mmCIF file of N, CA and C in Angstrom:
data_model
loop_
_atom_site.group_PDB
_atom_site.id
_atom_site.type_symbol
_atom_site.label_atom_id
_atom_site.label_comp_id
_atom_site.label_asym_id
_atom_site.label_seq_id
_atom_site.Cartn_x
_atom_site.Cartn_y
_atom_site.Cartn_z
ATOM 1 N N MET A 288 0.838 -1.205 -0.007
ATOM 2 C CA MET A 288 -0.009 0.020 0.015
ATOM 3 C C MET A 288 0.896 1.243 -0.008
ATOM 4 N N ASN A 289 0.538 2.206 -0.846
ATOM 5 C CA ASN A 289 1.332 3.420 -0.894
ATOM 6 C C ASN A 289 0.803 4.477 0.048
ATOM 7 N N LYS A 290 1.674 5.373 0.474
ATOM 8 C CA LYS A 290 1.318 6.474 1.344
ATOM 9 C C LYS A 290 1.562 7.780 0.551
ATOM 10 N N ILE A 291 0.719 8.756 0.937
ATOM 11 C CA ILE A 291 0.832 10.127 0.318
ATOM 12 C C ILE A 291 1.471 10.972 1.376
ATOM 13 N N ILE A 292 2.562 11.719 1.022
ATOM 14 C CA ILE A 292 3.257 12.545 1.931
ATOM 15 C C ILE A 292 3.064 13.990 1.514
ATOM 16 N N LEU A 293 2.576 14.765 2.444
ATOM 17 C CA LEU A 293 2.264 16.178 2.157
ATOM 18 C C LEU A 293 3.283 17.070 2.785
ATOM 19 N N PHE A 294 3.548 18.247 2.175
ATOM 20 C CA PHE A 294 4.568 19.153 2.635
ATOM 21 C C PHE A 294 3.957 20.584 2.682
ATOM 22 N N ARG A 295 4.647 21.458 3.462
ATOM 23 C CA ARG A 295 4.121 22.844 3.562
ATOM 24 C C ARG A 295 4.242 23.584 2.305
ATOM 25 N N THR A 296 5.324 23.367 1.595
ATOM 26 C CA THR A 296 5.610 24.199 0.349
ATOM 27 C C THR A 296 6.045 23.327 -0.791
ATOM 28 N N THR A 297 5.897 23.810 -2.005
ATOM 29 C CA THR A 297 6.385 23.113 -3.174
ATOM 30 C C THR A 297 7.868 22.909 -3.115
ATOM 31 N N ARG A 298 8.535 23.895 -2.562
ATOM 32 C CA ARG A 298 10.026 23.846 -2.456
ATOM 33 C C ARG A 298 10.404 22.638 -1.595
ATOM 34 N N ASP A 299 9.659 22.404 -0.529
ATOM 35 C CA ASP A 299 9.964 21.248 0.336
ATOM 36 C C ASP A 299 9.778 19.891 -0.404
ATOM 37 N N VAL A 300 8.765 19.881 -1.272
ATOM 38 C CA VAL A 300 8.510 18.633 -2.090
ATOM 39 C C VAL A 300 9.722 18.415 -2.989
ATOM 40 N N ILE A 301 10.200 19.458 -3.667
ATOM 41 C CA ILE A 301 11.278 19.368 -4.560
ATOM 42 C C ILE A 301 12.565 18.925 -3.810
ATOM 43 N N ARG A 302 12.825 19.502 -2.657
ATOM 44 C CA ARG A 302 13.993 19.159 -1.827
ATOM 45 C C ARG A 302 13.901 17.725 -1.428
ATOM 46 N N ALA A 303 12.745 17.290 -0.929
ATOM 47 C CA ALA A 303 12.555 15.900 -0.510
ATOM 48 C C ALA A 303 12.716 14.921 -1.669
ATOM 49 N N ASP A 304 12.200 15.209 -2.779
ATOM 50 C CA ASP A 304 12.383 14.391 -3.957
ATOM 51 C C ASP A 304 13.804 14.238 -4.342
ATOM 52 N N ARG A 305 14.559 15.308 -4.335
ATOM 53 C CA ARG A 305 16.000 15.324 -4.676
ATOM 54 C C ARG A 305 16.777 14.483 -3.609
ATOM 55 N N LEU A 306 16.429 14.636 -2.363
ATOM 56 C CA LEU A 306 17.135 13.844 -1.300
ATOM 57 C C LEU A 306 16.825 12.329 -1.553
ATOM 58 N N CYS A 307 15.611 12.005 -1.800
ATOM 59 C CA CYS A 307 15.228 10.637 -2.025
ATOM 60 C C CYS A 307 16.023 10.011 -3.206
ATOM 61 N N LYS A 308 16.087 10.770 -4.282
ATOM 62 C CA LYS A 308 16.849 10.291 -5.436
ATOM 63 C C LYS A 308 18.298 10.121 -5.110
ATOM 64 N N ASP A 309 18.856 11.042 -4.345
ATOM 65 C CA ASP A 309 20.281 10.964 -3.997
ATOM 66 C C ASP A 309 20.539 9.717 -3.074
ATOM 67 N N HIS A 310 19.519 9.290 -2.390
ATOM 68 C CA HIS A 310 19.665 8.160 -1.468
ATOM 69 C C HIS A 310 18.996 6.878 -1.932
ATOM 70 N N ASN A 311 18.664 6.863 -3.271
ATOM 71 C CA ASN A 311 18.050 5.648 -3.917
ATOM 72 C C ASN A 311 16.775 5.205 -3.187
ATOM 73 N N LEU A 312 15.989 6.165 -2.755
ATOM 74 C CA LEU A 312 14.682 5.933 -2.126
ATOM 75 C C LEU A 312 13.598 6.205 -3.153
ATOM 76 N N PRO A 313 12.889 5.192 -3.530
ATOM 77 C CA PRO A 313 11.897 5.303 -4.673
ATOM 78 C C PRO A 313 10.623 6.053 -4.223
ATOM 79 N N VAL A 314 10.449 7.243 -4.782
ATOM 80 C CA VAL A 314 9.281 8.037 -4.511
ATOM 81 C C VAL A 314 8.789 8.559 -5.880
ATOM 82 N N THR A 315 7.515 8.992 -5.880
ATOM 83 C CA THR A 315 6.875 9.554 -7.076
ATOM 84 C C THR A 315 6.309 10.920 -6.718
ATOM 85 N N VAL A 316 6.682 11.927 -7.452
ATOM 86 C CA VAL A 316 6.053 13.286 -7.278
ATOM 87 C C VAL A 316 4.749 13.215 -8.039
ATOM 88 N N ARG A 317 3.699 13.695 -7.422
ATOM 89 C CA ARG A 317 2.388 13.726 -8.060
ATOM 90 C C ARG A 317 1.573 14.806 -7.590
ATOM 91 N N PRO A 318 0.495 15.211 -8.290
ATOM 92 C CA PRO A 318 -0.380 16.266 -7.731
ATOM 93 C C PRO A 318 -1.099 15.759 -6.427
ATOM 94 N N VAL A 319 -1.382 16.666 -5.578
ATOM 95 C CA VAL A 319 -2.154 16.292 -4.363
ATOM 96 C C VAL A 319 -3.502 15.846 -4.866
ATOM 97 N N PRO A 320 -4.005 14.678 -4.445
ATOM 98 C CA PRO A 320 -5.343 14.219 -4.865
ATOM 99 C C PRO A 320 -6.432 15.197 -4.452
ATOM 100 N N VAL A 321 -7.399 15.414 -5.291
ATOM 101 C CA VAL A 321 -8.522 16.366 -5.069
ATOM 102 C C VAL A 321 -9.247 16.059 -3.785
ATOM 103 N N LYS A 322 -9.340 14.837 -3.415
ATOM 104 C CA LYS A 322 -10.035 14.474 -2.146
ATOM 105 C C LYS A 322 -9.325 14.992 -0.931
ATOM 106 N N ILE A 323 -8.017 15.295 -1.048
ATOM 107 C CA ILE A 323 -7.277 15.857 0.092
ATOM 108 C C ILE A 323 -7.339 17.363 0.053
ATOM 109 N N ALA A 324 -7.098 18.008 -1.094
ATOM 110 C CA ALA A 324 -7.107 19.492 -1.189
ATOM 111 C C ALA A 324 -7.503 19.842 -2.643
ATOM 112 N N ALA A 325 -8.312 20.869 -2.749
ATOM 113 C CA ALA A 325 -8.761 21.290 -4.078
ATOM 114 C C ALA A 325 -7.786 22.120 -4.793
ATOM 115 N N GLN A 326 -6.814 22.775 -4.022
ATOM 116 C CA GLN A 326 -5.910 23.682 -4.687
ATOM 117 C C GLN A 326 -4.821 22.854 -5.369
ATOM 118 N N CYS A 327 -4.018 23.610 -6.169
ATOM 119 C CA CYS A 327 -2.865 23.002 -6.802
ATOM 120 C C CYS A 327 -1.820 22.675 -5.758
ATOM 121 N N GLY A 328 -1.079 21.645 -5.990
ATOM 122 C CA GLY A 328 -0.008 21.311 -5.072
ATOM 123 C C GLY A 328 0.618 19.969 -5.491
ATOM 124 N N MET A 329 1.738 19.698 -4.948
ATOM 125 C CA MET A 329 2.466 18.460 -5.239
ATOM 126 C C MET A 329 2.652 17.709 -3.899
ATOM 127 N N CYS A 330 2.821 16.445 -4.032
ATOM 128 C CA CYS A 330 3.058 15.583 -2.839
ATOM 129 C C CYS A 330 4.020 14.459 -3.370
ATOM 130 N N LEU A 331 4.481 13.663 -2.420
ATOM 131 C CA LEU A 331 5.203 12.447 -2.783
ATOM 132 C C LEU A 331 4.353 11.249 -2.453
ATOM 133 N N GLU A 332 4.529 10.205 -3.247
ATOM 134 C CA GLU A 332 3.893 8.940 -2.990
ATOM 135 C C GLU A 332 5.044 7.928 -2.816
ATOM 136 N N ILE A 333 4.905 7.079 -1.787
ATOM 137 C CA ILE A 333 5.958 6.121 -1.447
ATOM 138 C C ILE A 333 5.341 4.825 -0.915
ATOM 139 N N GLU A 334 6.016 3.728 -1.216
ATOM 140 C CA GLU A 334 5.515 2.494 -0.623
ATOM 141 C C GLU A 334 5.628 2.496 0.902
ATOM 142 N N GLU A 335 4.676 1.871 1.554
ATOM 143 C CA GLU A 335 4.637 1.871 2.987
ATOM 144 C C GLU A 335 5.908 1.275 3.612
ATOM 145 N N LYS A 336 6.490 0.272 2.946
ATOM 146 C CA LYS A 336 7.681 -0.372 3.483
ATOM 147 C C LYS A 336 8.883 0.541 3.540
ATOM 148 N N GLU A 337 8.852 1.671 2.801
ATOM 149 C CA GLU A 337 9.980 2.603 2.769
ATOM 150 C C GLU A 337 9.768 3.781 3.669
ATOM 151 N N MET A 338 8.706 3.804 4.387
ATOM 152 C CA MET A 338 8.345 4.969 5.238
ATOM 153 C C MET A 338 9.398 5.317 6.301
ATOM 154 N N ALA A 339 9.941 4.300 6.959
ATOM 155 C CA ALA A 339 10.927 4.544 8.013
ATOM 156 C C ALA A 339 12.203 5.276 7.445
ATOM 157 N N ARG A 340 12.666 4.796 6.291
ATOM 158 C CA ARG A 340 13.789 5.430 5.679
ATOM 159 C C ARG A 340 13.480 6.882 5.246
ATOM 160 N N LEU A 341 12.282 7.130 4.765
ATOM 161 C CA LEU A 341 11.897 8.437 4.383
ATOM 162 C C LEU A 341 11.778 9.355 5.566
ATOM 163 N N CYS A 342 11.130 8.907 6.596
ATOM 164 C CA CYS A 342 11.043 9.732 7.780
ATOM 165 C C CYS A 342 12.399 10.082 8.426
ATOM 166 N N ASP A 343 13.308 9.123 8.421
ATOM 167 C CA ASP A 343 14.649 9.432 8.928
ATOM 168 C C ASP A 343 15.384 10.431 8.044
ATOM 169 N N LEU A 344 15.302 10.272 6.774
ATOM 170 C CA LEU A 344 16.014 11.161 5.791
ATOM 171 C C LEU A 344 15.454 12.571 5.942
ATOM 172 N N LEU A 345 14.105 12.748 6.003
ATOM 173 C CA LEU A 345 13.533 14.076 6.100
ATOM 174 C C LEU A 345 13.862 14.705 7.460
ATOM 175 N N GLU A 346 13.811 13.901 8.510
ATOM 176 C CA GLU A 346 14.113 14.449 9.848
ATOM 177 C C GLU A 346 15.559 14.985 9.879
ATOM 178 N N MET A 347 16.483 14.194 9.335
ATOM 179 C CA MET A 347 17.915 14.599 9.334
ATOM 180 C C MET A 347 18.119 15.871 8.534
ATOM 181 N N ASN A 348 17.305 16.138 7.589
ATOM 182 C CA ASN A 348 17.420 17.323 6.706
ATOM 183 C C ASN A 348 16.413 18.428 7.109
ATOM 184 N N LYS A 349 15.767 18.219 8.200
ATOM 185 C CA LYS A 349 14.811 19.247 8.724
ATOM 186 C C LYS A 349 13.736 19.733 7.740
ATOM 187 N N ILE A 350 13.130 18.713 7.122
ATOM 188 C CA ILE A 350 12.015 18.948 6.211
ATOM 189 C C ILE A 350 10.787 18.431 6.903
ATOM 190 N N GLU A 351 9.795 19.283 7.124
ATOM 191 C CA GLU A 351 8.575 18.863 7.768
ATOM 192 C C GLU A 351 7.601 18.244 6.819
ATOM 193 N N MET A 352 6.922 17.199 7.185
ATOM 194 C CA MET A 352 5.955 16.552 6.347
ATOM 195 C C MET A 352 4.821 15.982 7.163
ATOM 196 N N ASN A 353 3.736 15.655 6.457
ATOM 197 C CA ASN A 353 2.569 14.961 7.078
ATOM 198 C C ASN A 353 2.219 13.807 6.198
ATOM 199 N N ILE A 354 1.807 12.723 6.889
ATOM 200 C CA ILE A 354 1.462 11.527 6.191
ATOM 201 C C ILE A 354 -0.060 11.558 6.086
ATOM 202 N N TYR A 355 -0.576 11.414 4.876
ATOM 203 C CA TYR A 355 -2.059 11.414 4.684
ATOM 204 C C TYR A 355 -2.573 10.014 4.983
ATOM 205 N N LYS A 356 -3.568 9.900 5.808
ATOM 206 C CA LYS A 356 -4.093 8.602 6.207
ATOM 207 C C LYS A 356 -5.482 8.315 5.517
#
């Protein structure tokens, strides 16, 4: 099952995506689903099994995120 990761700014999404690529962590940048927010925006999608690695990476780089449930 995949998880949707939300960020405060588009810049944070881009930074997080770049970090993930640099650390071979498979994520997909996608638009925020309409059921979550009607405005434009980007989010990351990641497999649930990779969540611990993602959380550690973002915490080390001081990037705030929220997991959509």
